[in-house]
Short mmCIF file of C-alpha atoms and ligand atoms in Angstrom, two decimals:
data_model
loop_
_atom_site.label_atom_id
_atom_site.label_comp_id
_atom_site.label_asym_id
_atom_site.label_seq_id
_atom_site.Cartn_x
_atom_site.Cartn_y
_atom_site.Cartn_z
CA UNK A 170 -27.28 8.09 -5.79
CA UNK A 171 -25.24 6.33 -8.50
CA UNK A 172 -25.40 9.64 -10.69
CA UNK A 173 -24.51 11.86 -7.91
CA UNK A 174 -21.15 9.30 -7.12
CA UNK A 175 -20.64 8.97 -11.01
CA UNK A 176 -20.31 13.46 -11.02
CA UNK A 177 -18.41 13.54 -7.76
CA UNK A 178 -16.01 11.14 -9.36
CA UNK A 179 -16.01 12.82 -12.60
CA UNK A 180 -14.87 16.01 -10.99
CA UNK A 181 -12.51 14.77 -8.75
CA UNK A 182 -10.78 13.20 -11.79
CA UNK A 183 -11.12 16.54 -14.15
CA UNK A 184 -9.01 17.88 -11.11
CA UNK A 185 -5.81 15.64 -11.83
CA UNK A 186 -3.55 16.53 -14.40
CA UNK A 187 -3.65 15.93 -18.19
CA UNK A 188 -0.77 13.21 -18.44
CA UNK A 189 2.17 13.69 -20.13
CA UNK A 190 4.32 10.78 -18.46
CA UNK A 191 7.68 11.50 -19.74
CA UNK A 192 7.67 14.81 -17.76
CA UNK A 193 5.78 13.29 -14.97
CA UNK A 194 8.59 13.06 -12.55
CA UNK A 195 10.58 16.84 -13.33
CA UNK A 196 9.20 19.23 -11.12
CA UNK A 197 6.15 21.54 -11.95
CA UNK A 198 7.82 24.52 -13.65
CA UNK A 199 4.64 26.78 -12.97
CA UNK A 200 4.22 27.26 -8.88
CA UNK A 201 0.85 25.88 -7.54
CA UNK A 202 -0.37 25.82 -4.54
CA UNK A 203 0.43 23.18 -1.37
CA UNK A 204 -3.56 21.12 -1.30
CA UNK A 205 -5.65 21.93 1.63
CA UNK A 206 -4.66 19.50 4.77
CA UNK A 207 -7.52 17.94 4.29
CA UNK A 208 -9.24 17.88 0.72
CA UNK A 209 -12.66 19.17 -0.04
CA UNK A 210 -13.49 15.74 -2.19
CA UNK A 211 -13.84 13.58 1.30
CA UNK A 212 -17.08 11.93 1.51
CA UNK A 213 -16.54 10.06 4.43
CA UNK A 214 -18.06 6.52 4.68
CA UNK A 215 -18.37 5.22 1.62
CA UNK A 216 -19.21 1.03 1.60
CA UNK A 217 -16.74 -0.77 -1.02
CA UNK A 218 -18.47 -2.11 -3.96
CA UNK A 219 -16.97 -6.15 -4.22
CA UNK A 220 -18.38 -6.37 -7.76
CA UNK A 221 -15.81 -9.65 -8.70
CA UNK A 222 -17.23 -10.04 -11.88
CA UNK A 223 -16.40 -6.79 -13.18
CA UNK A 224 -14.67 -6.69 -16.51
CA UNK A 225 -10.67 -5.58 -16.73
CA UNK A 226 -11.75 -2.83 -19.16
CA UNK A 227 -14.05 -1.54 -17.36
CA UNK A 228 -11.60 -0.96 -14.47
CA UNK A 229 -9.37 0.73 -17.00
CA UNK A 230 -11.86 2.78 -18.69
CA UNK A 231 -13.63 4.16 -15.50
CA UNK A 232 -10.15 5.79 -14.19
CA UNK A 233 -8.77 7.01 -17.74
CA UNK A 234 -7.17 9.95 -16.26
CA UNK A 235 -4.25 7.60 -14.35
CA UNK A 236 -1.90 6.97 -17.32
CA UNK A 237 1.53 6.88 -16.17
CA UNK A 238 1.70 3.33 -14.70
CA UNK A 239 -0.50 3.74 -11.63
CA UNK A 240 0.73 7.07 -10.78
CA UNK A 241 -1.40 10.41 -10.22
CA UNK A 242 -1.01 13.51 -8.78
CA UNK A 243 -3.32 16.64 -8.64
CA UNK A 244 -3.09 19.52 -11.10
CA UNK A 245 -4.79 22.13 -9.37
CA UNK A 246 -2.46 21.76 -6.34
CA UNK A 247 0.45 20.43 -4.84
CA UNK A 248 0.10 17.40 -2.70
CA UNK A 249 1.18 17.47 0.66
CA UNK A 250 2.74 13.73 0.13
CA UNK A 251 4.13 11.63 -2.54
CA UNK A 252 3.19 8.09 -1.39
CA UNK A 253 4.50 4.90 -2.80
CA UNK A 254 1.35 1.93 -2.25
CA UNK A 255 3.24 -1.26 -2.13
CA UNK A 256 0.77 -4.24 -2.47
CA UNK A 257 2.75 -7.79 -1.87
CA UNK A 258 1.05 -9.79 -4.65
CA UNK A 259 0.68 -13.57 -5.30
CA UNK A 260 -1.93 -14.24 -7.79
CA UNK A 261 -4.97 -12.81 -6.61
CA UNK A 262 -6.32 -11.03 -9.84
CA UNK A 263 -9.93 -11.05 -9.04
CA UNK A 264 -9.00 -9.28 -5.77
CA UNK A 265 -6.97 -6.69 -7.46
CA UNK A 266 -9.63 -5.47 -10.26
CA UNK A 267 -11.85 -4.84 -7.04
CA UNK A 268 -8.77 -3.18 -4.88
CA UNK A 269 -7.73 -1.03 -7.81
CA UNK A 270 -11.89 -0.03 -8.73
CA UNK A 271 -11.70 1.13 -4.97
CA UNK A 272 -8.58 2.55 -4.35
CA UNK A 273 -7.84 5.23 -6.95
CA UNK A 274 -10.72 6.94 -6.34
CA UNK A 275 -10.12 7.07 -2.46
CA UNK A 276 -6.55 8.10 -3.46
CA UNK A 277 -7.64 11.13 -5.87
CA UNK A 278 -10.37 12.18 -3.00
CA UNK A 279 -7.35 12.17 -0.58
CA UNK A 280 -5.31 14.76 -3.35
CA UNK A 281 -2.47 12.92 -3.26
CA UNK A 282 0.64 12.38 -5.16
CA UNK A 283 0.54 8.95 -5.77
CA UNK A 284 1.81 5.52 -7.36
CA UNK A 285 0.63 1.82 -7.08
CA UNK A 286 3.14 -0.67 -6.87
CA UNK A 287 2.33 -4.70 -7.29
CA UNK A 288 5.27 -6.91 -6.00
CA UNK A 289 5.07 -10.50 -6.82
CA UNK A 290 7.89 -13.25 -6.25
CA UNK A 291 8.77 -16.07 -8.90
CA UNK A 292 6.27 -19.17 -8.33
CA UNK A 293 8.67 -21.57 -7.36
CA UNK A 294 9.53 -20.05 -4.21
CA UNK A 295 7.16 -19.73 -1.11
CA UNK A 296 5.32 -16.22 -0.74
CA UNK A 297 7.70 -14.12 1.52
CA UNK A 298 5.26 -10.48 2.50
CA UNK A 299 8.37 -9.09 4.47
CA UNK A 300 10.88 -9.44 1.46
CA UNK A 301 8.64 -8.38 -1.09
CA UNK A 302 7.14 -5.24 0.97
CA UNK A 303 11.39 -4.78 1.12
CA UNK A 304 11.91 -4.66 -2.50
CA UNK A 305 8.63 -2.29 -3.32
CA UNK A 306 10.33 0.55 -0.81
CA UNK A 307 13.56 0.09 -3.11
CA UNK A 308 12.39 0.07 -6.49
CA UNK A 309 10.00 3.00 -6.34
CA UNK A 310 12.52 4.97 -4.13
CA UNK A 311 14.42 4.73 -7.09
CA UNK A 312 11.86 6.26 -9.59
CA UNK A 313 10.80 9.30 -7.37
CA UNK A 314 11.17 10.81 -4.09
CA UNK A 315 8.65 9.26 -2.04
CA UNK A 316 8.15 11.24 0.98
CA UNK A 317 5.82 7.97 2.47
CA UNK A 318 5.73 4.33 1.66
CA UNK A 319 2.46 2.66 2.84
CA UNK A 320 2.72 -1.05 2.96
CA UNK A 321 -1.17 -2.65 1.65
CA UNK A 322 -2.83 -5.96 1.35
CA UNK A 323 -4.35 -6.72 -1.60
CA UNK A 324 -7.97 -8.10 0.57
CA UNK A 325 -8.05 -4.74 2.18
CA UNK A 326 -10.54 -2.17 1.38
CA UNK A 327 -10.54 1.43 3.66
CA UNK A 328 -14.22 2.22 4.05
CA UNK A 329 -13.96 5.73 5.24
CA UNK A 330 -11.68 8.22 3.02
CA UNK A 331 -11.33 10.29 6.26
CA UNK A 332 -8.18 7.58 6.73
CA UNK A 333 -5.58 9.79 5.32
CA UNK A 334 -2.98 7.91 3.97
CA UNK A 335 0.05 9.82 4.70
CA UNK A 336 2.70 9.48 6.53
CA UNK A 337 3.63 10.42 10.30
CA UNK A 338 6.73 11.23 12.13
CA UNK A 339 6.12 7.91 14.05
CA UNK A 340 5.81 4.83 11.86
CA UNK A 341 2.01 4.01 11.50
CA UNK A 342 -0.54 1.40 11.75
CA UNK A 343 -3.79 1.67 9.66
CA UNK A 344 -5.77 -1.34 9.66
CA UNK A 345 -7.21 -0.81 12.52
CA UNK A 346 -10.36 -1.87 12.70
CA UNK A 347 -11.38 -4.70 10.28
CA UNK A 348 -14.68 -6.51 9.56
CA UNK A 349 -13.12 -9.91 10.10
CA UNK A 350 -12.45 -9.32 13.35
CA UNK A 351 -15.55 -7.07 13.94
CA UNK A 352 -14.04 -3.48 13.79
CA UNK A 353 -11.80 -4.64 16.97
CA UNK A 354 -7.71 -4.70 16.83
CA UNK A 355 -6.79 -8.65 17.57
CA UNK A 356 -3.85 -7.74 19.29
CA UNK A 357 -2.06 -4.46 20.43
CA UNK A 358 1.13 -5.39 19.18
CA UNK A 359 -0.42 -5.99 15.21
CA UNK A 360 1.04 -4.14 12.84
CA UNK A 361 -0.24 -6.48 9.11
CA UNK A 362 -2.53 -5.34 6.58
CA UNK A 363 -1.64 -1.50 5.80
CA UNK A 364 0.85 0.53 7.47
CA UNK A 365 2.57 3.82 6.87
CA UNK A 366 6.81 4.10 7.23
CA UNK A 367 8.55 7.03 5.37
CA UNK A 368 12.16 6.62 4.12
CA UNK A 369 13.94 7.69 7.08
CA UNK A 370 11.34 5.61 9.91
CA UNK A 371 12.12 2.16 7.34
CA UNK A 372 16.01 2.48 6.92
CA UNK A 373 16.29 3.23 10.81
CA UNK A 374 15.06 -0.55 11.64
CA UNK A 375 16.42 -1.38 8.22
CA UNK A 376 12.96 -2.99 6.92
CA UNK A 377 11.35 -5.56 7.34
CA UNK A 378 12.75 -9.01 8.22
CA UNK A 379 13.96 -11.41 4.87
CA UNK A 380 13.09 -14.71 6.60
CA UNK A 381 9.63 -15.05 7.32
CA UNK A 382 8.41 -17.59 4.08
CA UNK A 383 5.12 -18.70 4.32
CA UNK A 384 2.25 -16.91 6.35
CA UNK A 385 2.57 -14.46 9.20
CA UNK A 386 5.06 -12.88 11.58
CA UNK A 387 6.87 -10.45 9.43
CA UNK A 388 4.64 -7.65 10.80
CA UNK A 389 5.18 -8.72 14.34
CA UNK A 390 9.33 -8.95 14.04
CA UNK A 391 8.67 -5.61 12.26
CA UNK A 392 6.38 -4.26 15.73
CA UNK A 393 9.81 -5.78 17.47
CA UNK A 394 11.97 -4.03 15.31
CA UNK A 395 10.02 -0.51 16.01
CA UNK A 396 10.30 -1.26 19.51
CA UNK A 397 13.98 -1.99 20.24
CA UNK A 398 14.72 1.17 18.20
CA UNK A 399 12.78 3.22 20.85
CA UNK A 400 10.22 4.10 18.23
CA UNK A 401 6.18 4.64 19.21
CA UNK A 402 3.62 3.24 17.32
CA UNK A 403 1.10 5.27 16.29
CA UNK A 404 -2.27 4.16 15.23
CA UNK A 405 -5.99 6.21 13.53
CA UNK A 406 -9.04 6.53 15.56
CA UNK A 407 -10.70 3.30 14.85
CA UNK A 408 -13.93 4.47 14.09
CA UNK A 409 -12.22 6.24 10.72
CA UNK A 410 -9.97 3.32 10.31
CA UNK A 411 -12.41 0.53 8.92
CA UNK A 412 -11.73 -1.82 6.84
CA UNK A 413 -13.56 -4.33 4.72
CA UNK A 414 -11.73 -7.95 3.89
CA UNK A 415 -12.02 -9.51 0.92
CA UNK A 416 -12.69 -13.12 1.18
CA UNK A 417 -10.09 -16.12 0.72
CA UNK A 418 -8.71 -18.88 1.82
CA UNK A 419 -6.47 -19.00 4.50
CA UNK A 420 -2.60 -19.56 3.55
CA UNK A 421 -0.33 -21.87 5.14
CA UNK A 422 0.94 -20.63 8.25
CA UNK A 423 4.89 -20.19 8.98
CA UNK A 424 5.43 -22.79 11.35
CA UNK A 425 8.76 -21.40 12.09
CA UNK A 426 7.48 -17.92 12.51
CA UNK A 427 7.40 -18.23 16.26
CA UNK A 428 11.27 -19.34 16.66
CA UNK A 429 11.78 -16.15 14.02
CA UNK A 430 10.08 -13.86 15.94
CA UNK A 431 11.72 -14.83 19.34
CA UNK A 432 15.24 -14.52 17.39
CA UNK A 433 14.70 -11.65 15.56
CA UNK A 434 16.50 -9.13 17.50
CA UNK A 435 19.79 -10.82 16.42
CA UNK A 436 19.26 -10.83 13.24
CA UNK A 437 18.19 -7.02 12.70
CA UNK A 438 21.31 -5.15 11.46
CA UNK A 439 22.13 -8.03 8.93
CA UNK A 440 18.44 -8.83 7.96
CA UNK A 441 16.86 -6.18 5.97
CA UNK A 442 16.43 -4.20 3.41
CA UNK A 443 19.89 -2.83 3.51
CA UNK A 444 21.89 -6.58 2.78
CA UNK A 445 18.60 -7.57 0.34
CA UNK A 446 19.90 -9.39 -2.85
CA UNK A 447 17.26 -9.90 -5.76
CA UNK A 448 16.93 -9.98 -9.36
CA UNK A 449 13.91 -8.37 -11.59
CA UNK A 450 12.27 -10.54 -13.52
CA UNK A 451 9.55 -9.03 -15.12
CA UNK A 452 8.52 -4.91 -15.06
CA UNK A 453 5.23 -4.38 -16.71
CA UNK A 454 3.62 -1.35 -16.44
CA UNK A 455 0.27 -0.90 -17.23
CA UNK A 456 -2.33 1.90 -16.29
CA UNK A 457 -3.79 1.41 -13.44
CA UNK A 458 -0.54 0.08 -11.40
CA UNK A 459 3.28 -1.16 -12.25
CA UNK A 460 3.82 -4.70 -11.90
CA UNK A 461 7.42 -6.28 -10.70
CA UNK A 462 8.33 -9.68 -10.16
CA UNK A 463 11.60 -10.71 -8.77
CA UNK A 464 13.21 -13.68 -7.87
CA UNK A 465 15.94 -14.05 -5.35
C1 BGN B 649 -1.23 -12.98 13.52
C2 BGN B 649 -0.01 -13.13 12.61
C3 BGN B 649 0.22 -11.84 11.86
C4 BGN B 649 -1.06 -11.44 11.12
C5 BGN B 649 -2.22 -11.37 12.09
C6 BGN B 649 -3.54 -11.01 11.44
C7 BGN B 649 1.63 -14.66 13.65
C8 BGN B 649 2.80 -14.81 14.59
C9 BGN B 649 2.37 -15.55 15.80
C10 BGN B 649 3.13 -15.16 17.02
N1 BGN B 649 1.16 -13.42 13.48
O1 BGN B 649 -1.46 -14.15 14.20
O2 BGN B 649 1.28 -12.01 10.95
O3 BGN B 649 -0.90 -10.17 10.51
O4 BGN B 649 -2.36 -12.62 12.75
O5 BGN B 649 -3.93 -11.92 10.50
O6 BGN B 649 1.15 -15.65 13.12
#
């Protein structure tokens, strides 16, 4: 079984381009054809391996072919999508060798044109998911021309590659079904762990909310935000949309997040991603992902 997963792999990845990075963003010169809508490399279920104590190198050396700072896109065809992945970070390194060993190769089964993106916020300041989710839709929209920007928790592993992650012309919510809560939505209204937005669905309700420090409710004043601009949310069949969490300890909650959400309305044209203020810190790219820390 391993050897068969070890070829499949080994093919799928002899399918992606050579890399020569500096040309990576011009467009292809020689015309190839648009992928299939749905790949031939799907496989369906395929149970996440949450092997913590693999080694860093191994990680690297197992996905060789993505060179260009976590960005890969097939050679035999065009993709149908460029999608940014933007992973709000706060050190979690042991869950991010295991993300990364999973999600490439669910990425290059899914043919897409693709780019990881880690954004983490200086320590001294309390973990803010709706700012930094902000700031990873405008720093890679100003690398390449993302056609979808899907918004991904570091804990959160899709067990069936039959979850396409691409954008829809409704903003979409992936995590639909998750072992932690038994394969069953909590709450109709949820819209955390991964989601889908292209450029035009995020600028409409200008982002995601600024103010939300601490644990939870940016996804909720972002459901709000969908709703009072008339938009529908759209979710996967839940039986493709599993996901497996990666254990941790549960943050602090927001304990203002309930007097945000209620208020949030107010706040939407000024509070976004269109009046957001930061500063880089740090830009490291490395293989298997690019790494930005900012600081506000
Ligand atoms: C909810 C959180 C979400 C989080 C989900 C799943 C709040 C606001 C309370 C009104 N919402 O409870 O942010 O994605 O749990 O963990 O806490």
């Amino acid at each position: 079984m391993e050897l068969v997963t070890g070829i499949h792999l080994f093919v799928v990845q002899w399918l992606f381009a050579p890399i020569n990075c500096s040309l990576w963003n011009s467009s292809n010169p020689v015309k190839i054809p648009l992928c299939p809508i749905i790949s031939p490399f799907l496989v369906g279920v395929k149970t996440p391996v949450v092997d913590l104590s693999i080694e860093w190198e191994d990680v690297f050396a197992k996905y060789d072919v993505v060179r260009c700072n976590g960005h890969l896109k097939p050679s035999s065809c065009q993709a149908r999508q460029k999608v940014a992945l933007i992973v709000p970070f706060r050190d979690r390194y042991g869950h991010l060798k295991v993300f990364l060993n999973h999600i490439h190769p669910f990425l290059m089964r899914q043919q897409l044109d693709y780019k990881i993106y880690l954004i983490d916020l200086d320590d001294d300041i309390l973990f803010n998911k709706g700012l930094l989710l902000n700031v990873g839709f405008l720093e890679s929209g100003k690398e390449y021309d993302y056609d979808c920007y899907i918004f991904h928790d570091v804990d959160l592993l899709p067990e069936n590659d039959h979850n396409l992650y691409r954008c829809s012309d409704q903003p979409r919510h992936m995590s639909v079904a998750v072992d932690k809560f038994n394969y069953k939505l909590p709450y109709v209204s949820i819209f955390g762990g991964v989601s889908a937005m292209t450029k035009d669905q995020i600028l409409f309700v200008n982002g995601f909310s600024n103010q939300f420090s601490g644990w939870g409710g940016e996804d909720d004043d972002m459901f709000n935000r969908l709703k009072f601009h008339n938009m529908t949310l759209m979710r996967s069949m839940d039986d493709v949309s599993t996901y497996k969490m990666l254990k941790h300890k549960q943050s602090h909650p927001n304990p203002k997040r309930f007097k945000l959400i209620k208020t949030g309305m107010e706040r939407v044209k000024q509070d976004g991603v269109k009046n957001l203020q930061y500063e880089i810190l740090k830009r490291n790219e490395f293989p298997l992902y690019t790494y930005i820390k900012i600081t506000i």
